[in-house]
PDB file of C-alpha atoms in Angstrom:
ATOM      1  CA  MET A   1     119.154 104.159 113.575  1.00 52.00           C
ATOM      2  CA  GLN A   2     120.024 105.136 110.015  1.00 55.00           C
ATOM      3  CA  ILE A   3     121.203 102.310 107.475  1.00 57.00           C
ATOM      4  CA  PRO A   4     125.122 102.782 107.681  1.00 57.00           C
ATOM      5  CA  LEU A   5     127.033 102.948 104.639  1.00 56.00           C
ATOM      6  CA  ARG A   6     128.324  99.155 103.868  1.00 66.00           C
ATOM      7  CA  HIS A   7     128.430  96.362 101.295  1.00 85.00           C
ATOM      8  CA  PHE A   8     125.590  95.341  99.527  1.00 91.00           C
ATOM      9  CA  PHE A   9     125.783  92.470  96.968  1.00 91.00           C
ATOM     10  CA  ALA A  10     123.561  91.260  94.321  1.00 92.00           C
ATOM     11  CA  THR A  11     122.716  87.909  93.588  1.00 94.00           C
ATOM     12  CA  PRO A  12     122.967  86.421  89.944  1.00 94.00           C
ATOM     13  CA  PRO A  13     119.246  85.999  88.163  1.00 94.00           C
ATOM     14  CA  THR A  14     117.504  82.566  89.280  1.00 91.00           C
ATOM     15  CA  PRO A  15     113.977  81.347  88.335  1.00 90.00           C
ATOM     16  CA  CYS A  16     111.480  83.182  90.707  1.00 89.00           C
ATOM     17  CA  PRO A  17     110.167  80.447  92.777  1.00 85.00           C
ATOM     18  CA  TYR A  18     106.347  82.391  93.016  1.00 87.00           C
ATOM     19  CA  LEU A  19     106.049  84.020  89.395  1.00 91.00           C
ATOM     20  CA  PRO A  20     106.427  81.308  86.576  1.00 89.00           C
ATOM     21  CA  GLY A  21     108.290  82.870  83.664  1.00 92.00           C
ATOM     22  CA  LEU A  22     110.114  85.591  85.408  1.00 93.00           C
ATOM     23  CA  MET A  23     113.638  85.685  87.183  1.00 94.00           C
ATOM     24  CA  GLU A  24     114.681  86.655  90.753  1.00 93.00           C
ATOM     25  CA  ARG A  25     117.112  88.964  91.941  1.00 95.00           C
ATOM     26  CA  LYS A  26     118.107  90.021  95.247  1.00 95.00           C
ATOM     27  CA  VAL A  27     120.230  92.832  96.939  1.00 95.00           C
ATOM     28  CA  VAL A  28     122.039  91.371 100.272  1.00 95.00           C
ATOM     29  CA  THR A  29     123.979  92.347 102.938  1.00 95.00           C
ATOM     30  CA  LEU A  30     125.740  90.869 106.049  1.00 94.00           C
ATOM     31  CA  LEU A  31     124.178  91.853 109.495  1.00 94.00           C
ATOM     32  CA  ALA A  32     127.477  92.482 111.509  1.00 88.00           C
ATOM     33  CA  GLY A  33     128.755  95.165 113.447  1.00 86.00           C
ATOM     34  CA  ASP A  34     128.815  96.260 116.638  1.00 88.00           C
ATOM     35  CA  ASP A  35     124.801  96.507 116.916  1.00 92.00           C
ATOM     36  CA  PRO A  36     123.394  93.787 114.603  1.00 94.00           C
ATOM     37  CA  ASP A  37     119.912  93.918 116.183  1.00 96.00           C
ATOM     38  CA  GLY A  38     119.808  97.834 115.489  1.00 94.00           C
ATOM     39  CA  LEU A  39     120.795  97.170 111.912  1.00 94.00           C
ATOM     40  CA  HIS A  40     118.339  94.568 111.736  1.00 96.00           C
ATOM     41  CA  ASN A  41     115.736  96.794 112.851  1.00 95.00           C
ATOM     42  CA  ALA A  42     116.238  99.615 110.333  1.00 94.00           C
ATOM     43  CA  LEU A  43     116.914  97.376 107.217  1.00 95.00           C
ATOM     44  CA  SER A  44     113.403  95.307 108.286  1.00 96.00           C
ATOM     45  CA  GLN A  45     111.411  98.772 108.440  1.00 94.00           C
ATOM     46  CA  ALA A  46     113.280  99.584 105.100  1.00 94.00           C
ATOM     47  CA  GLY A  47     111.404  96.184 103.293  1.00 96.00           C
ATOM     48  CA  PHE A  48     114.486  93.897 103.918  1.00 97.00           C
ATOM     49  CA  ARG A  49     113.931  90.364 105.091  1.00 97.00           C
ATOM     50  CA  ARG A  50     116.524  88.155 107.410  1.00 97.00           C
ATOM     51  CA  SER A  51     118.024  84.683 106.302  1.00 96.00           C
ATOM     52  CA  GLN A  52     120.379  83.372 108.891  1.00 96.00           C
ATOM     53  CA  ASP A  53     123.171  86.306 109.199  1.00 96.00           C
ATOM     54  CA  LEU A  54     122.117  88.030 106.082  1.00 96.00           C
ATOM     55  CA  ALA A  55     119.500  90.805 105.038  1.00 97.00           C
ATOM     56  CA  TYR A  56     117.919  90.480 101.823  1.00 96.00           C
ATOM     57  CA  ARG A  57     115.392  92.500  99.588  1.00 96.00           C
ATOM     58  CA  PRO A  58     113.963  91.743  95.895  1.00 95.00           C
ATOM     59  CA  ALA A  59     115.728  93.714  93.215  1.00 95.00           C
ATOM     60  CA  CYS A  60     114.257  92.250  90.540  1.00 93.00           C
ATOM     61  CA  GLU A  61     114.271  93.581  86.912  1.00 89.00           C
ATOM     62  CA  ASN A  62     111.038  95.292  85.685  1.00 88.00           C
ATOM     63  CA  CYS A  63     109.255  93.688  88.353  1.00 93.00           C
ATOM     64  CA  ASN A  64     107.975  95.153  91.912  1.00 92.00           C
ATOM     65  CA  ALA A  65     105.509  92.063  92.850  1.00 94.00           C
ATOM     66  CA  CYS A  66     107.336  91.740  96.257  1.00 95.00           C
ATOM     67  CA  ILE A  67     105.813  94.138  98.693  1.00 95.00           C
ATOM     68  CA  PRO A  68     106.569  94.053 102.238  1.00 97.00           C
ATOM     69  CA  VAL A  69     103.566  94.014 104.681  1.00 97.00           C
ATOM     70  CA  ARG A  70     102.670  94.326 108.156  1.00 98.00           C
ATOM     71  CA  VAL A  71      99.891  94.148 110.524  1.00 98.00           C
ATOM     72  CA  PRO A  72      99.222  97.255 112.787  1.00 98.00           C
ATOM     73  CA  VAL A  73      98.284  95.113 115.518  1.00 97.00           C
ATOM     74  CA  ALA A  74      96.684  97.467 117.716  1.00 97.00           C
ATOM     75  CA  ASP A  75      93.933  98.057 115.086  1.00 97.00           C
ATOM     76  CA  PHE A  76      93.675  94.584 113.551  1.00 97.00           C
ATOM     77  CA  GLN A  77      90.150  93.431 112.792  1.00 96.00           C
ATOM     78  CA  PRO A  78      89.582  89.662 112.554  1.00 96.00           C
ATOM     79  CA  SER A  79      87.225  88.607 109.661  1.00 95.00           C
ATOM     80  CA  ASP A  80      84.181  86.265 110.958  1.00 96.00           C
ATOM     81  CA  SER A  81      86.468  82.719 109.581  1.00 95.00           C
ATOM     82  CA  GLN A  82      89.478  84.343 111.898  1.00 96.00           C
ATOM     83  CA  LYS A  83      87.267  84.741 114.703  1.00 96.00           C
ATOM     84  CA  ARG A  84      85.954  81.216 114.332  1.00 96.00           C
ATOM     85  CA  LEU A  85      89.543  79.809 113.852  1.00 96.00           C
ATOM     86  CA  TRP A  86      90.579  81.855 117.001  1.00 96.00           C
ATOM     87  CA  ARG A  87      87.559  80.221 119.141  1.00 94.00           C
ATOM     88  CA  ARG A  88      88.614  76.591 118.201  1.00 92.00           C
ATOM     89  CA  ARG A  89      92.157  76.852 119.434  1.00 91.00           C
ATOM     90  CA  GLY A  90      91.245  75.267 122.420  1.00 87.00           C
ATOM     91  CA  ASP A  91      93.171  71.851 122.231  1.00 89.00           C
ATOM     92  CA  ILE A  92      96.374  73.624 120.885  1.00 95.00           C
ATOM     93  CA  VAL A  93      99.284  74.073 123.309  1.00 96.00           C
ATOM     94  CA  THR A  94     101.810  76.910 122.580  1.00 97.00           C
ATOM     95  CA  ARG A  95     105.545  77.342 123.773  1.00 97.00           C
ATOM     96  CA  GLN A  96     108.041  79.724 122.865  1.00 97.00           C
ATOM     97  CA  LEU A  97     111.134  78.212 122.872  1.00 98.00           C
ATOM     98  CA  PRO A  98     115.190  78.962 122.031  1.00 98.00           C
ATOM     99  CA  ALA A  99     116.145  79.161 118.732  1.00 98.00           C
ATOM    100  CA  TYR A 100     117.380  75.442 118.596  1.00 98.00           C
ATOM    101  CA  ALA A 101     116.876  72.907 115.889  1.00 98.00           C
ATOM    102  CA  THR A 102     115.318  69.373 117.077  1.00 98.00           C
ATOM    103  CA  ARG A 103     114.871  66.557 114.445  1.00 98.00           C
ATOM    104  CA  GLU A 104     111.050  66.466 115.350  1.00 98.00           C
ATOM    105  CA  HIS A 105     110.781  69.869 113.842  1.00 98.00           C
ATOM    106  CA  TYR A 106     113.151  68.823 111.283  1.00 98.00           C
ATOM    107  CA  MET A 107     110.878  66.028 110.035  1.00 97.00           C
ATOM    108  CA  VAL A 108     107.843  68.077 110.065  1.00 97.00           C
ATOM    109  CA  PHE A 109     109.419  71.085 108.131  1.00 97.00           C
ATOM    110  CA  ARG A 110     110.601  68.403 105.416  1.00 95.00           C
ATOM    111  CA  ARG A 111     106.755  67.128 104.939  1.00 95.00           C
ATOM    112  CA  TYR A 112     106.137  70.720 105.013  1.00 95.00           C
ATOM    113  CA  VAL A 113     108.096  71.661 101.997  1.00 92.00           C
ATOM    114  CA  THR A 114     107.524  68.427 100.224  1.00 90.00           C
ATOM    115  CA  ALA A 115     104.034  69.200 100.340  1.00 89.00           C
ATOM    116  CA  ARG A 116     103.852  72.810  99.788  1.00 81.00           C
ATOM    117  CA  HIS A 117     107.123  73.959  98.218  1.00 68.00           C
ATOM    118  CA  GLU A 118     108.483  70.805  95.792  1.00 66.00           C
ATOM    119  CA  GLY A 119     111.060  71.912  93.368  1.00 60.00           C
ATOM    120  CA  GLY A 120     111.876  75.287  95.685  1.00 60.00           C
ATOM    121  CA  GLY A 121     115.070  76.376  96.930  1.00 66.00           C
ATOM    122  CA  MET A 122     114.010  74.261 100.164  1.00 79.00           C
ATOM    123  CA  ALA A 123     112.973  71.285  98.739  1.00 76.00           C
ATOM    124  CA  ASP A 124     116.842  69.523  99.065  1.00 84.00           C
ATOM    125  CA  MET A 125     117.741  71.016 102.913  1.00 92.00           C
ATOM    126  CA  GLU A 126     119.315  68.629 105.068  1.00 95.00           C
ATOM    127  CA  PHE A 127     119.288  68.806 108.860  1.00 97.00           C
ATOM    128  CA  ALA A 128     122.418  70.840 108.939  1.00 97.00           C
ATOM    129  CA  ASP A 129     120.999  73.238 106.227  1.00 97.00           C
ATOM    130  CA  TYR A 130     117.382  73.265 108.681  1.00 97.00           C
ATOM    131  CA  ARG A 131     119.685  73.768 111.674  1.00 98.00           C
ATOM    132  CA  ALA A 132     121.811  76.831 110.407  1.00 97.00           C
ATOM    133  CA  MET A 133     118.451  78.568 109.192  1.00 97.00           C
ATOM    134  CA  VAL A 134     117.123  78.382 112.944  1.00 98.00           C
ATOM    135  CA  GLU A 135     120.246  78.821 114.796  1.00 98.00           C
ATOM    136  CA  ASP A 136     122.526  81.012 112.755  1.00 97.00           C
ATOM    137  CA  SER A 137     121.290  84.691 113.832  1.00 97.00           C
ATOM    138  CA  PRO A 138     123.055  87.379 115.100  1.00 97.00           C
ATOM    139  CA  VAL A 139     119.789  89.054 116.378  1.00 97.00           C
ATOM    140  CA  ARG A 140     117.399  88.039 118.797  1.00 97.00           C
ATOM    141  CA  THR A 141     115.485  84.903 117.642  1.00 98.00           C
ATOM    142  CA  GLY A 142     113.192  82.232 118.958  1.00 98.00           C
ATOM    143  CA  LEU A 143     110.717  79.481 117.949  1.00 98.00           C
ATOM    144  CA  THR A 144     106.980  79.134 118.644  1.00 98.00           C
ATOM    145  CA  GLU A 145     105.637  75.583 118.983  1.00 98.00           C
ATOM    146  CA  PHE A 146     102.422  74.842 118.392  1.00 98.00           C
ATOM    147  CA  ARG A 147     101.190  71.047 119.682  1.00 97.00           C
ATOM    148  CA  PHE A 148      97.845  69.265 120.330  1.00 95.00           C
ATOM    149  CA  ALA A 149      97.002  68.354 123.781  1.00 94.00           C
ATOM    150  CA  ASP A 150      97.873  65.030 123.183  1.00 95.00           C
ATOM    151  CA  GLY A 151     101.564  66.074 122.261  1.00 96.00           C
ATOM    152  CA  ARG A 152     101.162  66.045 118.685  1.00 96.00           C
ATOM    153  CA  LEU A 153     103.389  68.717 116.788  1.00 97.00           C
ATOM    154  CA  LEU A 154     101.083  70.856 114.688  1.00 97.00           C
ATOM    155  CA  GLY A 155     103.186  73.470 113.618  1.00 98.00           C
ATOM    156  CA  VAL A 156     106.448  75.757 114.407  1.00 98.00           C
ATOM    157  CA  CYS A 157     107.607  79.297 113.722  1.00 98.00           C
ATOM    158  CA  LEU A 158     111.071  81.081 113.572  1.00 98.00           C
ATOM    159  CA  THR A 159     110.510  84.758 114.584  1.00 98.00           C
ATOM    160  CA  ASP A 160     112.952  87.792 115.449  1.00 98.00           C
ATOM    161  CA  GLU A 161     112.149  90.209 117.897  1.00 96.00           C
ATOM    162  CA  MET A 162     112.341  93.776 116.671  1.00 95.00           C
ATOM    163  CA  SER A 163     112.045  97.371 118.609  1.00 94.00           C
ATOM    164  CA  ASP A 164     108.653  97.999 117.228  1.00 95.00           C
ATOM    165  CA  GLY A 165     107.273  94.443 116.501  1.00 97.00           C
ATOM    166  CA  ILE A 166     107.852  90.777 115.858  1.00 98.00           C
ATOM    167  CA  SER A 167     108.935  89.166 112.599  1.00 98.00           C
ATOM    168  CA  LEU A 168     107.769  86.079 111.092  1.00 98.00           C
ATOM    169  CA  VAL A 169     111.041  84.748 109.621  1.00 98.00           C
ATOM    170  CA  TYR A 170     109.486  81.116 108.662  1.00 96.00           C
ATOM    171  CA  SER A 171     106.659  79.079 109.967  1.00 97.00           C
ATOM    172  CA  PHE A 172     105.805  75.524 108.965  1.00 97.00           C
ATOM    173  CA  PHE A 173     103.071  72.944 109.898  1.00 97.00           C
ATOM    174  CA  ASP A 174     102.095  69.261 109.592  1.00 97.00           C
ATOM    175  CA  PRO A 175     100.395  69.058 105.990  1.00 95.00           C
ATOM    176  CA  ASP A 176      97.817  66.361 107.653  1.00 95.00           C
ATOM    177  CA  PHE A 177      96.220  69.376 109.627  1.00 94.00           C
ATOM    178  CA  GLU A 178      96.091  71.906 106.572  1.00 92.00           C
ATOM    179  CA  ARG A 179      92.353  71.940 106.591  1.00 89.00           C
ATOM    180  CA  SER A 180      92.467  73.022 110.402  1.00 89.00           C
ATOM    181  CA  SER A 181      94.317  76.512 108.815  1.00 93.00           C
ATOM    182  CA  PRO A 182      97.433  76.276 111.044  1.00 96.00           C
ATOM    183  CA  GLY A 183      99.204  78.758 108.994  1.00 95.00           C
ATOM    184  CA  SER A 184      96.376  81.346 109.628  1.00 96.00           C
ATOM    185  CA  LEU A 185      96.293  80.060 113.334  1.00 97.00           C
ATOM    186  CA  ILE A 186      99.785  80.663 113.700  1.00 97.00           C
ATOM    187  CA  ILE A 187      99.942  84.301 112.544  1.00 98.00           C
ATOM    188  CA  LEU A 188      96.474  85.061 114.747  1.00 98.00           C
ATOM    189  CA  TRP A 189      98.518  83.957 117.867  1.00 98.00           C
ATOM    190  CA  HIS A 190     101.555  86.060 116.761  1.00 98.00           C
ATOM    191  CA  ILE A 191      99.171  89.021 116.509  1.00 98.00           C
ATOM    192  CA  GLU A 192      97.876  88.476 119.805  1.00 97.00           C
ATOM    193  CA  GLN A 193     101.308  87.826 121.308  1.00 97.00           C
ATOM    194  CA  ALA A 194     102.548  91.348 119.901  1.00 97.00           C
ATOM    195  CA  ARG A 195      99.618  92.987 120.917  1.00 97.00           C
ATOM    196  CA  GLU A 196     100.293  91.884 124.556  1.00 96.00           C
ATOM    197  CA  THR A 197     103.931  92.556 124.736  1.00 95.00           C
ATOM    198  CA  GLY A 198     103.241  96.398 123.417  1.00 96.00           C
ATOM    199  CA  ARG A 199     104.774  95.548 120.132  1.00 96.00           C
ATOM    200  CA  ALA A 200     103.292  97.728 117.295  1.00 97.00           C
ATOM    201  CA  TYR A 201     103.723  95.462 114.423  1.00 98.00           C
ATOM    202  CA  LEU A 202     103.520  92.191 113.260  1.00 98.00           C
ATOM    203  CA  TYR A 203     105.611  91.748 110.128  1.00 98.00           C
ATOM    204  CA  LEU A 204     104.614  89.263 107.534  1.00 97.00           C
ATOM    205  CA  GLY A 205     107.516  89.509 104.551  1.00 96.00           C
ATOM    206  CA  TYR A 206     106.533  89.887 101.058  1.00 96.00           C
ATOM    207  CA  TRP A 207     103.226  89.850  99.917  1.00 94.00           C
ATOM    208  CA  ILE A 208     102.729  88.851  95.954  1.00 93.00           C
ATOM    209  CA  ALA A 209      99.214  89.409  94.925  1.00 88.00           C
ATOM    210  CA  ASN A 210      99.265  86.675  91.821  1.00 87.00           C
ATOM    211  CA  SER A 211     100.950  84.187  93.518  1.00 84.00           C
ATOM    212  CA  GLY A 212      98.749  81.795  95.668  1.00 78.00           C
ATOM    213  CA  LYS A 213     101.883  80.777  97.992  1.00 77.00           C
ATOM    214  CA  MET A 214     101.658  84.619  99.298  1.00 81.00           C
ATOM    215  CA  ALA A 215      98.107  85.906  98.489  1.00 79.00           C
ATOM    216  CA  TYR A 216      97.055  84.693 101.933  1.00 86.00           C
ATOM    217  CA  LYS A 217      98.783  87.843 103.638  1.00 92.00           C
ATOM    218  CA  ALA A 218      96.044  90.111 102.493  1.00 92.00           C
ATOM    219  CA  LYS A 219      93.061  88.174 104.595  1.00 94.00           C
ATOM    220  CA  PHE A 220      94.749  90.081 107.675  1.00 97.00           C
ATOM    221  CA  ARG A 221      93.656  93.724 108.125  1.00 96.00           C
ATOM    222  CA  PRO A 222      94.481  96.360 108.343  1.00 96.00           C
ATOM    223  CA  LEU A 223      97.593  95.489 106.613  1.00 97.00           C
ATOM    224  CA  GLU A 224     100.016  97.997 105.611  1.00 97.00           C
ATOM    225  CA  MET A 225     102.123  97.984 102.641  1.00 97.00           C
ATOM    226  CA  LEU A 226     105.659  99.564 102.149  1.00 97.00           C
ATOM    227  CA  THR A 227     106.098 101.936  99.126  1.00 92.00           C
ATOM    228  CA  PRO A 228     108.777 104.416  97.908  1.00 90.00           C
ATOM    229  CA  SER A 229     106.884 107.075 100.245  1.00 91.00           C
ATOM    230  CA  GLY A 230     106.668 104.932 103.305  1.00 95.00           C
ATOM    231  CA  TRP A 231     104.159 102.677 105.030  1.00 97.00           C
ATOM    232  CA  PHE A 232     100.543 103.149 104.064  1.00 96.00           C
ATOM    233  CA  LEU A 233      97.416 100.705 104.508  1.00 96.00           C
ATOM    234  CA  ALA A 234      96.494  98.725 101.897  1.00 92.00           C
ATOM    235  CA  PRO A 235      93.075  99.521  99.915  1.00 86.00           C
ATOM    236  CA  PRO A 236      90.092  98.189 101.101  1.00 73.00           C
ATOM    237  CA  HIS A 237      88.492  95.123 100.036  1.00 55.00           C
ATOM    238  CA  GLY A 238      87.085  95.297  96.793  1.00 47.00           C
ATOM    239  CA  GLN A 239      89.541  97.494  95.515  1.00 51.00           C
ATOM    240  CA  SER A 240      92.794  95.996  93.394  1.00 49.00           C
ATOM    241  CA  GLU A 241      96.053  96.425  95.257  1.00 47.00           C
ATOM    242  CA  ASN A 242      97.612  96.543  91.475  1.00 49.00           C
ATOM    243  CA  SER A 243      94.929  98.971  90.191  1.00 45.00           C
ATOM    244  CA  PRO A 244      96.619 101.785  88.037  1.00 40.00           C
ATOM    245  CA  LYS A 245      94.856 104.357  90.325  1.00 41.00           C
ATOM    246  CA  TYR A 246      96.169 103.043  93.546  1.00 43.00           C
ATOM    247  CA  GLU A 247      99.653 102.376  92.137  1.00 44.00           C
ATOM    248  CA  GLN A 248      99.632 106.313  91.069  1.00 40.00           C
ATOM    249  CA  SER A 249      98.539 107.518  94.344  1.00 39.00           C
ATOM    250  CA  LEU A 250     100.998 105.718  96.429  1.00 42.00           C
ATOM    251  CA  GLY A 251     104.235 106.245  93.504  1.00 41.00           C
ATOM    252  CA  LEU A 252     104.712 102.262  93.463  1.00 42.00           C
ATOM    253  CA  SER A 253     107.651 101.660  91.477  1.00 35.00           C
ATOM    254  CA  PRO A 254     110.625  98.845  91.634  1.00 37.00           C
ATOM    255  CA  GLN A 255     111.597  98.955  95.208  1.00 39.00           C
ATOM    256  CA  PHE A 256     115.188  98.468  94.832  1.00 37.00           C
ATOM    257  CA  THR A 257     117.518  98.667  91.721  1.00 34.00           C
ATOM    258  CA  LEU A 258     120.997  97.517  90.541  1.00 31.00           C
ATOM    259  CA  PRO A 259     123.203  98.637  87.860  1.00 28.00           C
TER     260      PRO A 259
END
C-alpha cells in the first residue's frame, strides 16, 4: 500500500526527553480512512510510530538521532545472557488480552513511569489518559500480560498487529523486579511470538545510540535500521552505528524535514 496524499502536521518544538539540551519536533497524521490498518502498515514501514489514533515521526532540526529499528525474527541470534534469561522464565505466566485498561495495570504503569521517566511527558498521566493510550486505537491492538505464578503482575506490553510483524507500542513493568530484566524478557517473548505466528519482524520503535533509555534495543541482533535507502542491517558489534564510514555507506541523513 502506498501512503496516500493526506494532511501531515508539525508539532511545536519541545525539550527532547532523551537527549539533554536538544529540542524535539514531530510530524503527525491521523490514522483514518477506509483502511486504517493498511495505512498504519505503510507508515510503520516508513518509520512512523502510533500513539492512539495518530501516527508520528521525528522531524527535528539538525538531528537524526532517532532511528527506526526492527528485528528480523527468523535470523535472531540471542546472546548468552538472553539465553539465560529465557531459560529462567519458567515461573512467568503470559496472557494475551484485549486492549482494555485496568486499574491494576495502571498502578504498575504509574510506578514504572515514576521510577524510569520522572519528568517526562507521561509523568502526569491520570487513569483516563492511560485508558486513552490503551483503548483509543483504530488498528488491531492488544495487550500482553506477564505475571508470576503466584499472580503478581510483572509487566504489560501494548502491541499492534501489522501485515509483516508485531509492533511494540509501549511496555512497562514493576520496577521492584528490574534486576530480573523484565524489559528484555518482554522483547524476547514477542520475538518468539512473531516467529511462531509467521511474522517477519518485531518493530521496536526508535533506537537512540546516545540515550541510556533507548540504547538497550541494540542488544537484539541482527537488527535492521531504516535509512533513506531503506532497511539495512545494523553494523556488527565493534563498529559504531555513528561512525562516519557507516553513515556514508548508508547515506544517513535527517529522516523527515519540514519547512
